[in-house]
XYZ file of C-alpha atoms in Angstrom:
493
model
C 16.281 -13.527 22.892
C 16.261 -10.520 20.280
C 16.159 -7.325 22.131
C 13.605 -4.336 21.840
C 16.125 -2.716 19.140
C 16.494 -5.608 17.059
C 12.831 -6.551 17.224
C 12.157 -2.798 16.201
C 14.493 -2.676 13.496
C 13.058 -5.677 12.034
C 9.814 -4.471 12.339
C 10.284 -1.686 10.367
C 12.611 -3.330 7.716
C 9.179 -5.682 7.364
C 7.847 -2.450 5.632
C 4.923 -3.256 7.892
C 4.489 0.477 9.574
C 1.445 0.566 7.005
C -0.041 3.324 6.291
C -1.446 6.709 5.794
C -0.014 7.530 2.914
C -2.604 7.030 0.010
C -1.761 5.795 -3.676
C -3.093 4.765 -6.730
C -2.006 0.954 -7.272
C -3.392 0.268 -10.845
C -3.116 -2.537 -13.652
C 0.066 -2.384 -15.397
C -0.103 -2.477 -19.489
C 0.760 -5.896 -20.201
C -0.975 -8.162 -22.158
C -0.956 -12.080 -20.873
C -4.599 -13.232 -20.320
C -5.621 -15.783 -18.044
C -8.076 -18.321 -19.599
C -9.455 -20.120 -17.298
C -10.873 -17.044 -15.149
C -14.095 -15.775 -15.673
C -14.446 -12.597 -17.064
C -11.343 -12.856 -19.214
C -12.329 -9.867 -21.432
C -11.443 -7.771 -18.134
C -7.835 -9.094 -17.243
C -5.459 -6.570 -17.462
C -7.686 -4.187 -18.603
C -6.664 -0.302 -18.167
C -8.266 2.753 -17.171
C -7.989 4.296 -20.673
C -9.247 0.788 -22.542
C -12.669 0.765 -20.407
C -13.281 4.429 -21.238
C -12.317 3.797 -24.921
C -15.174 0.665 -24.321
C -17.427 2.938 -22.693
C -17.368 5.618 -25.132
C -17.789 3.453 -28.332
C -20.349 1.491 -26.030
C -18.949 -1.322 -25.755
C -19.104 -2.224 -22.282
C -21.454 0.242 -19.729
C -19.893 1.216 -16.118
C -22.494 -0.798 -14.869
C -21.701 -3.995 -17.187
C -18.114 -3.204 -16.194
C -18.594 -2.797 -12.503
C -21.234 -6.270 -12.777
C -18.285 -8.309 -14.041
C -16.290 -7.008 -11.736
C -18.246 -8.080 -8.752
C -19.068 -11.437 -9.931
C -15.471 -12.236 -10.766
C -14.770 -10.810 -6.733
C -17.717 -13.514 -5.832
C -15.850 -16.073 -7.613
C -12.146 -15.471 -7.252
C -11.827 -13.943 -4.679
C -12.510 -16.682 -2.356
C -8.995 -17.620 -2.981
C -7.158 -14.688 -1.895
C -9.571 -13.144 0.770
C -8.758 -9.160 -0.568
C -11.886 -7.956 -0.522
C -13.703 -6.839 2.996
C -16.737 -6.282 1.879
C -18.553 -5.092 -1.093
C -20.504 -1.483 -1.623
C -23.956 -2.664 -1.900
C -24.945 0.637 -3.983
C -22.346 -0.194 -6.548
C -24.434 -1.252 -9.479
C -26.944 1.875 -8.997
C -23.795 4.562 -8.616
C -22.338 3.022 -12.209
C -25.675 3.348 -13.849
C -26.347 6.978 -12.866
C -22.791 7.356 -14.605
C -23.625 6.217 -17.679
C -27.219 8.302 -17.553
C -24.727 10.918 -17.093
C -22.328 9.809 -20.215
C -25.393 9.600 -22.311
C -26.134 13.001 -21.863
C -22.607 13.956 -22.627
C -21.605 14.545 -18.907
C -18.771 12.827 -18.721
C -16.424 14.125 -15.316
C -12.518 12.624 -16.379
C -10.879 9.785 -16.768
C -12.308 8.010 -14.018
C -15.698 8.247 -15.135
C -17.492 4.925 -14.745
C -14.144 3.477 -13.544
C -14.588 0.869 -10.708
C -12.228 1.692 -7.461
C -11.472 -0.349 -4.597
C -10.720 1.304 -1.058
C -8.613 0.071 1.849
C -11.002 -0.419 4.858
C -9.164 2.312 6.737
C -10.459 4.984 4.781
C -13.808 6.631 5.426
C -17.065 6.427 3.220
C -20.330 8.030 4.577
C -22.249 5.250 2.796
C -23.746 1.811 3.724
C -20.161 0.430 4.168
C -18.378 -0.354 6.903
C -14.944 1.695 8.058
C -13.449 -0.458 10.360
C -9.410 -0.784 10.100
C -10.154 -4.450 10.372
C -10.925 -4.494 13.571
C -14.160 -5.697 15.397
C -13.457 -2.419 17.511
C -15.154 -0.522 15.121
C -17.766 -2.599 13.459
C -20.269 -0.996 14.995
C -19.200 2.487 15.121
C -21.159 5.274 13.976
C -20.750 5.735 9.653
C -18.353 8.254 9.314
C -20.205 11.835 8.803
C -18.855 12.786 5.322
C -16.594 11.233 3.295
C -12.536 11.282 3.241
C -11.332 13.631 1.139
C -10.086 11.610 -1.139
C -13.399 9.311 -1.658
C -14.930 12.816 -2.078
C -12.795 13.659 -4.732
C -12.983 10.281 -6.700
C -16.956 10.412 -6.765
C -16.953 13.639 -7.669
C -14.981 12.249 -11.021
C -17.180 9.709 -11.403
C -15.637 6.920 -10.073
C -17.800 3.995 -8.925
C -16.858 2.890 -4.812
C -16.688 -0.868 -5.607
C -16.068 -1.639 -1.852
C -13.266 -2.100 0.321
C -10.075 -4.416 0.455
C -8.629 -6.134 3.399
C -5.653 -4.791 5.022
C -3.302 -6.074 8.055
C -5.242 -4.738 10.918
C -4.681 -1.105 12.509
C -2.074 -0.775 9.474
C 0.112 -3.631 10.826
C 0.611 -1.126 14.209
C -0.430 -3.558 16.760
C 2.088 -6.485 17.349
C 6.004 -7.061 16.358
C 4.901 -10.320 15.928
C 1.635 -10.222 13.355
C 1.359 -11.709 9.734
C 0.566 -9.352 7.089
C -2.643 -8.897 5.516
C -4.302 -10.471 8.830
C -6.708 -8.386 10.548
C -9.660 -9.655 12.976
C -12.400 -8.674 11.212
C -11.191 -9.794 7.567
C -8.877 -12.756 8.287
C -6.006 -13.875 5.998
C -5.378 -12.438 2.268
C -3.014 -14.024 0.289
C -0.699 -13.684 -2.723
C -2.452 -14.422 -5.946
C 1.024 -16.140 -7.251
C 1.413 -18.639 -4.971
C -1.236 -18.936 -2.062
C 0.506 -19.855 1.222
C 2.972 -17.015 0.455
C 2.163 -13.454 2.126
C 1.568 -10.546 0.267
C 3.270 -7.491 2.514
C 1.229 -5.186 4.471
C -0.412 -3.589 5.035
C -2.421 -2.597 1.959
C -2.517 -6.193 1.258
C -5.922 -6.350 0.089
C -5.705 -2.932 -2.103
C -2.831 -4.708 -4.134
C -3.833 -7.933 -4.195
C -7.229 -7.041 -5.915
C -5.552 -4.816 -8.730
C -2.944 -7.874 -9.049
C -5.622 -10.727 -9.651
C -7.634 -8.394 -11.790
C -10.658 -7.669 -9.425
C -10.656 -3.912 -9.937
C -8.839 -1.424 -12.612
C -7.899 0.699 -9.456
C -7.682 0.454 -6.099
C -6.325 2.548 -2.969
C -4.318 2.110 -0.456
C -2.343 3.855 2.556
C 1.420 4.192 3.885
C 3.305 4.833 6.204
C 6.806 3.043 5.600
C 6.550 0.604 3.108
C 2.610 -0.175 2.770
C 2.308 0.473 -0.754
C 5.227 0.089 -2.119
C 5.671 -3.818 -0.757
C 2.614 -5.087 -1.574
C 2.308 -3.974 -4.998
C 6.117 -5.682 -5.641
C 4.891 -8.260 -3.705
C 2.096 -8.632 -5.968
C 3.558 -7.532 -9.639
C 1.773 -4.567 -9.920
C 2.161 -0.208 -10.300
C 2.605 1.001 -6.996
C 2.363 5.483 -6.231
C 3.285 6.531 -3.008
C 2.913 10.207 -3.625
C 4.720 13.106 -1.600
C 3.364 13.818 1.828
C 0.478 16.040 2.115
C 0.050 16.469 -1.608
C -3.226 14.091 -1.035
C -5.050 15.053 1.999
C -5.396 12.434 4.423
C -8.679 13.518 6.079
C -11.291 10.693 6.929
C -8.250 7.703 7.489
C -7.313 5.747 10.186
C -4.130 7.181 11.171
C -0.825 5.521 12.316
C 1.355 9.028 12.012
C 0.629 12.169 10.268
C 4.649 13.185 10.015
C 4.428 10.264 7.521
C 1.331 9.148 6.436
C 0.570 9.650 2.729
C -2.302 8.475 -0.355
C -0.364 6.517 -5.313
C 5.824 8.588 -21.889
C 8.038 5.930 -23.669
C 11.130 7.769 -24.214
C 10.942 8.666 -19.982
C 14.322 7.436 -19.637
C 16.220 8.726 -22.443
C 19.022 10.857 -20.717
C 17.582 10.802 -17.241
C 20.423 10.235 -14.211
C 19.478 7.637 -12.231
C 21.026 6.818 -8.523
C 21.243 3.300 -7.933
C 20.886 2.682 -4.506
C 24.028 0.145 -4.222
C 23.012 -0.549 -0.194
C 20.148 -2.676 -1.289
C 22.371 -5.129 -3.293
C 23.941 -8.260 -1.983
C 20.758 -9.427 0.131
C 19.508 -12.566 -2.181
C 20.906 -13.232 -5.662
C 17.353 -13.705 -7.539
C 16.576 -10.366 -6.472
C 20.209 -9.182 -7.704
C 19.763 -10.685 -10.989
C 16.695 -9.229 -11.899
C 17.758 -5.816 -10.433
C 20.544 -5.993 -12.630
C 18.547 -7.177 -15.977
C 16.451 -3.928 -14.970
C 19.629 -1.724 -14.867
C 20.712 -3.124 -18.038
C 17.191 -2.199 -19.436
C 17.684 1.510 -18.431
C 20.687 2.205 -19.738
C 19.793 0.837 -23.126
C 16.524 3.004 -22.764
C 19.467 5.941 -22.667
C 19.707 6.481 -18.884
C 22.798 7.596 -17.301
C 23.729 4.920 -13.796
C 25.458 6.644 -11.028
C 25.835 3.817 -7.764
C 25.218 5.794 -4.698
C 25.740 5.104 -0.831
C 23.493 6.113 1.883
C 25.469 6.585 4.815
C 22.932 7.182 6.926
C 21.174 3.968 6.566
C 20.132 2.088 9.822
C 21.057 5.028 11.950
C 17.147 6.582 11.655
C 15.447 3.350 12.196
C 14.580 3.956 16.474
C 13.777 7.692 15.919
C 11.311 6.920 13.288
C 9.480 4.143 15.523
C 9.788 6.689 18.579
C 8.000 8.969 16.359
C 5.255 6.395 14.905
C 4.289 5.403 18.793
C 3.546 9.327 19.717
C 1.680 10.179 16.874
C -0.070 6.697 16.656
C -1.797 7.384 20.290
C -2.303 11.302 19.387
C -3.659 10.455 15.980
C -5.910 7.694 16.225
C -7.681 9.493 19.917
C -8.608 12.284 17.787
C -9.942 10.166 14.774
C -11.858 7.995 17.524
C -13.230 11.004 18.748
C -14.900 12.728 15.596
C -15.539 9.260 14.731
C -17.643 9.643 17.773
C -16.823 5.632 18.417
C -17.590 3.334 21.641
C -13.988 2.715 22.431
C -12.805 6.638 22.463
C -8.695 5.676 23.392
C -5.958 3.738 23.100
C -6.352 2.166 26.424
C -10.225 0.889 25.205
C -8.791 -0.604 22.448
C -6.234 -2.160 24.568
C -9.260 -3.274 27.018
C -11.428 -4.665 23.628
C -8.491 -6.753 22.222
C -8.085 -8.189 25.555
C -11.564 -9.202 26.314
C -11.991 -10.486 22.959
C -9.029 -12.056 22.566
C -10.049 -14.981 20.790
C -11.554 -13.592 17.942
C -8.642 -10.216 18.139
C -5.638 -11.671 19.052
C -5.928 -15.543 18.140
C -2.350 -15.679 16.716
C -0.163 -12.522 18.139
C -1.143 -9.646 20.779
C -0.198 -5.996 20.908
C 2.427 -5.065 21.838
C 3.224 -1.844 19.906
C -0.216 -0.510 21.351
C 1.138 -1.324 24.552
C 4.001 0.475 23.953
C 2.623 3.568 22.288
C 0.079 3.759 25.126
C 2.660 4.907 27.650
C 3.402 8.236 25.232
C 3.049 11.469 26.258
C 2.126 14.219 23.819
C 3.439 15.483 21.069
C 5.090 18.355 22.971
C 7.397 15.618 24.605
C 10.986 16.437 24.129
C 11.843 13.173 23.488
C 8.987 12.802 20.701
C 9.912 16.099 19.011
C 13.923 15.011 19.520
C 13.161 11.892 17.270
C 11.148 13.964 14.432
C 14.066 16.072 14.072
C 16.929 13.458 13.862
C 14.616 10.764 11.517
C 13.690 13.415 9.270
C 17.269 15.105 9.319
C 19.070 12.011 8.401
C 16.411 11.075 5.225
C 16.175 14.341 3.740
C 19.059 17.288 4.226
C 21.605 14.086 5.051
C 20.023 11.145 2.902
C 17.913 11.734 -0.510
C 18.300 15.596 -0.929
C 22.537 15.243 -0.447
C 22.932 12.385 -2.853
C 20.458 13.593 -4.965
C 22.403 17.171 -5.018
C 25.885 15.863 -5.104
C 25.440 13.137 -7.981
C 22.651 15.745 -10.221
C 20.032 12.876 -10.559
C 16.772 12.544 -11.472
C 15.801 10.090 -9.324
C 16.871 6.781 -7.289
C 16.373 3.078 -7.805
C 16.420 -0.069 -5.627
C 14.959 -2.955 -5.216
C 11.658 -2.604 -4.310
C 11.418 -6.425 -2.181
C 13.239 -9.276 -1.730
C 11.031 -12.376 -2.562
C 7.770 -12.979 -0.415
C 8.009 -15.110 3.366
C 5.643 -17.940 3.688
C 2.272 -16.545 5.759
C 2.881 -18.044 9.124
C -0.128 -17.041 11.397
C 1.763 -18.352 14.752
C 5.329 -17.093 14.086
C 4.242 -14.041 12.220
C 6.298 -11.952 9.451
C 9.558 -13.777 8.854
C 10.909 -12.205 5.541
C 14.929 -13.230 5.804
C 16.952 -11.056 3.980
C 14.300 -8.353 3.777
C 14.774 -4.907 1.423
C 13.580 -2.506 3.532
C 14.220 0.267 0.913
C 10.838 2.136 1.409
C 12.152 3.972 4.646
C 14.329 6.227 3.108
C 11.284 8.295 1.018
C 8.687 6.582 3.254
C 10.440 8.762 6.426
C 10.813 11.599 4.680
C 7.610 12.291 2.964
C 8.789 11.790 -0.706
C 7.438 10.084 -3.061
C 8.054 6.724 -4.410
C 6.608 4.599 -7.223
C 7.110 0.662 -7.677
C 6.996 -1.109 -10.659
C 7.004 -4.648 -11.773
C 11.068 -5.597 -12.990
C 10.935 -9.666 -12.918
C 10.390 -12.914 -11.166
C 12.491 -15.167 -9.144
C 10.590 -18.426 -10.331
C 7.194 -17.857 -9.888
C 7.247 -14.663 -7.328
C 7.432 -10.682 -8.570
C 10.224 -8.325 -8.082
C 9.551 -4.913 -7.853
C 12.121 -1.959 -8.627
C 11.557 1.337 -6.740
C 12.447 4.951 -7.962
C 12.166 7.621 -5.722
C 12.995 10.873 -5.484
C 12.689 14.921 -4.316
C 9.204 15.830 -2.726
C 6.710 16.927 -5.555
C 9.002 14.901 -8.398
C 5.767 12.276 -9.358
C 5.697 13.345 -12.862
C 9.852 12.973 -13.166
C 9.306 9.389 -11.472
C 6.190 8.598 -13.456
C 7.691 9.188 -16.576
C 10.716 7.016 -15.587
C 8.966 4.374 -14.576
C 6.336 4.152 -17.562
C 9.458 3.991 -19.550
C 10.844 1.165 -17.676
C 7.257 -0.553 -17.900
C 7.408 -0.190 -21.336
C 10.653 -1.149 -22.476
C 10.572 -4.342 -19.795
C 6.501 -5.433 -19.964
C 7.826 -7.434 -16.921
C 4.582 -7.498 -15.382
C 3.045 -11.119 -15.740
C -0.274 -12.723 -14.497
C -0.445 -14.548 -11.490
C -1.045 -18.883 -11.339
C -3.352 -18.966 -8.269
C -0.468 -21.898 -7.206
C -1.190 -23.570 -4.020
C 2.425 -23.856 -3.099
C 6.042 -24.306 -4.141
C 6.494 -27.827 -6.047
């Protein structure tokens, strides 16, 4: 019988404290086509290629968008990413290209189709729901988030929204990631039966099987970062607060955040030694990718966290106050039915067949009997998880060592989806939780395979450091191209 420490440790070294943190997750620049999809001309397509086709007029946003839809109609019924679809799509891209015509062209995101986690608000015929059937028939949200705001106003076109492991993977120490009520199972485009992380499952697994050129997602600890390793794709978990995170679901607002070739010529990188020794495939290609860096003209410097594992309670203490305080005042300017913890509580149980067919809910139960955030024990467990990943953790080795930024392994390789046993990643890399609890940011990016399932390597660093860690880790995309296309396989042979 595990006790309520171990089964909280694990739960959080499961990444699965999803999210509220919001990120780009975008098509890496690799090449490999896969010819016996539809819509080939599309696969691993980037953002600057379908403006370059758009400009010479090649392809129009609403050609693009149109191919993108039909291939979510006909792929997608594989992987299960995509929640629903925005049923004004087709009209938004064509008032962008009116707009291009007349030489109105917003950015580079102009035209470009965008998928959206369904935990983040759209005042449009779409559905904001976290997943659950709680919310299906809440009231639209009054305006959009802040971020959708900010993407139409560049001329992006809402797509619709992607699956996710419902309430952000807060509800049960027991669920399987990418699962929610209302949306049902996604799974990983490389092989099927294998899970894809959580809990912005459905954000990554769309980019990864080429149903979007972008898509968002949220985090808390680890909701980003694992899926998009999980799924062989770019993964930006930017700093906390430096993307506002009005108009989301919450889980915890102390957390929750939106994610040039010669990058790593004399850069000093930290490698993150205490996520070595956990499964040899994932040593071996973190090793090939160390290899890559320093002939890319990095300098390696192994470092030790010795505050690892000692943070893990406070920052699940924290997550269960600000969990109850956050989502009660979403649910209220949300203006929904169920108004409280304790209704949601009440609706799981009394549709518990459709809510909580294969695990329950515990961690509501257990963030239910909170206080508020002026609890001493609450504010107690801030202090020391926040302490121990910043002053003590990433800002002393960072100081001490004069480095640029940190790798690890982003994941170890991905569990078999088990509905009835839940999550059961052995020998998981929980190396999100350093950056994840201390608000900085963190970008994944594709470093290998162990046979036919992605490895991801992590660099993370200072708070406000994304264009240090951006140029690093184009760099390593470039020099590695590690980034592959997935099979679709049904299983292992």
């Amino acid at each position: 019988m595990k006790t309520e420490k171990q089964t909280r440790r694990e739960f959080l070294q499961a990444g699965m404290a999803a999210p509220l943190a919001f990120t780009f997750m975008k098509n890496s620049e690799a090449e490999n086509l896969n010819s016996f999809e539809p819509n080939t001309e599309l696969n691993e397509i980037t953002v600057s290629e379908l403006q370059a086709a758009m400009k010479a007029g090649k392809m129009s946003a609403k050609e693009i968008a149109k191919k993108y839809l039909e291939r979510i109609e006909n792929v997608d019924k594989r992987l299960n990413s995509v929640i629903e679809t925005n049923p004004d799509a087709l009209k938004i891209a064509e008032e962008m290209d009116k707009q291009r015509k007349n030489k109105q062209v917003r950015g580079a995101l102009h035209g470009i189709p965008v998928l959206l986690k369904d935990n983040i608000d759209t005042a449009d015929r779409m559905k904001t729901t976290a997943g659950s059937f709680a919310l299906i028939d809440a009231p639209t949200p009054k305006r959009d988030a802040f971020l959708v705001e900010q993407l139409r106003k560049a001329g992006a076109v809402i797509l619709g929204k992607t699956n996710l492991s419902e309430w952000a993977n807060f509800r049960s120490t027991n669920s399987s990631s990418g699962w929610s009520g209302r949306g049902g199972q996604t799974n990983n485009p490389y092989i099927l039966n294998r899970n894809a992380c959580g809990s912005s499952t459905g954000s990554a697994v769309a980019v990864a099987a080429n149903l979007t050129a972008v898509s968002i997602g949220t985090e808390t600890d680890g909701s980003i970062v694992c899926p998009a390793a999980f799924c062989g794709i770019v993964g930006i978990k930017p700093t906390l607060g430096l993307i506002s995170r009005s108009g989301v679901i919450p889980i915890a607002h102390s957390q929750d955040t939106a994610g040039q070739k010669d990058g790593l010529k004399g850069a000093r990188i930290g490698v993150a030694k205490d996520f070595w020794g956990k499964k040899d495939e994932v040593d071996k290609a973190m090793n090939n990718a160390l290899d890559a860096m320093k002939q890319a003209g990095a300098t390696l410097v192994d470092v030790k966290f010795p505050t690892l594992k000692k943070f893990d309670a406070a920052e699940f203490e924290v997550l269960l106050y600000e969990f109850k305080t956050d989502l009660e005042k979403y649910l209220a300017e949300r203006n929904a039915k169920y108004k409280t913890l304790a209704d949601l509580i009440k609706f799981n149980e009394d549709n518990r067949e459709r809510e909580m067919p294969y695990f329950g809910q515990e961690i509501f139960l257990q963030a239910q009997k909170k206080g508020n955030l002026q609890s001493r024990e609450y504010r107690l467990a801030l202090q020391k998880s926040k302490t121990l990943t910043k002053a003590q953790g990433i800002d002393a080795i960072m100081n001490k060592d004069k480095l640029d930024a940190i790798a690890a392994p982003s994941n170890s390789t991905a569990w078999m989806t088990d509905l009835m046993n839940g999550d059961c990643g052995s020998s998981y890399i929980s190396s999100s939780s350093l950056a994840a609890v201390a608000g900085y940011p963190n970008i994944t990016v594709p470093a290998g395979f162990a046979r036919e399932m992605p490895i991801g390597i992590s660099f993370f660093g200072r708070p406000y450091s994304e264009p240090t860690l951006i140029k690093i880790a184009y760099a390593f995309e470039q020099a590695t191209k590690a980034r592959r296309m997935p099979k679709f396989l049904p299983a292992y042979a």
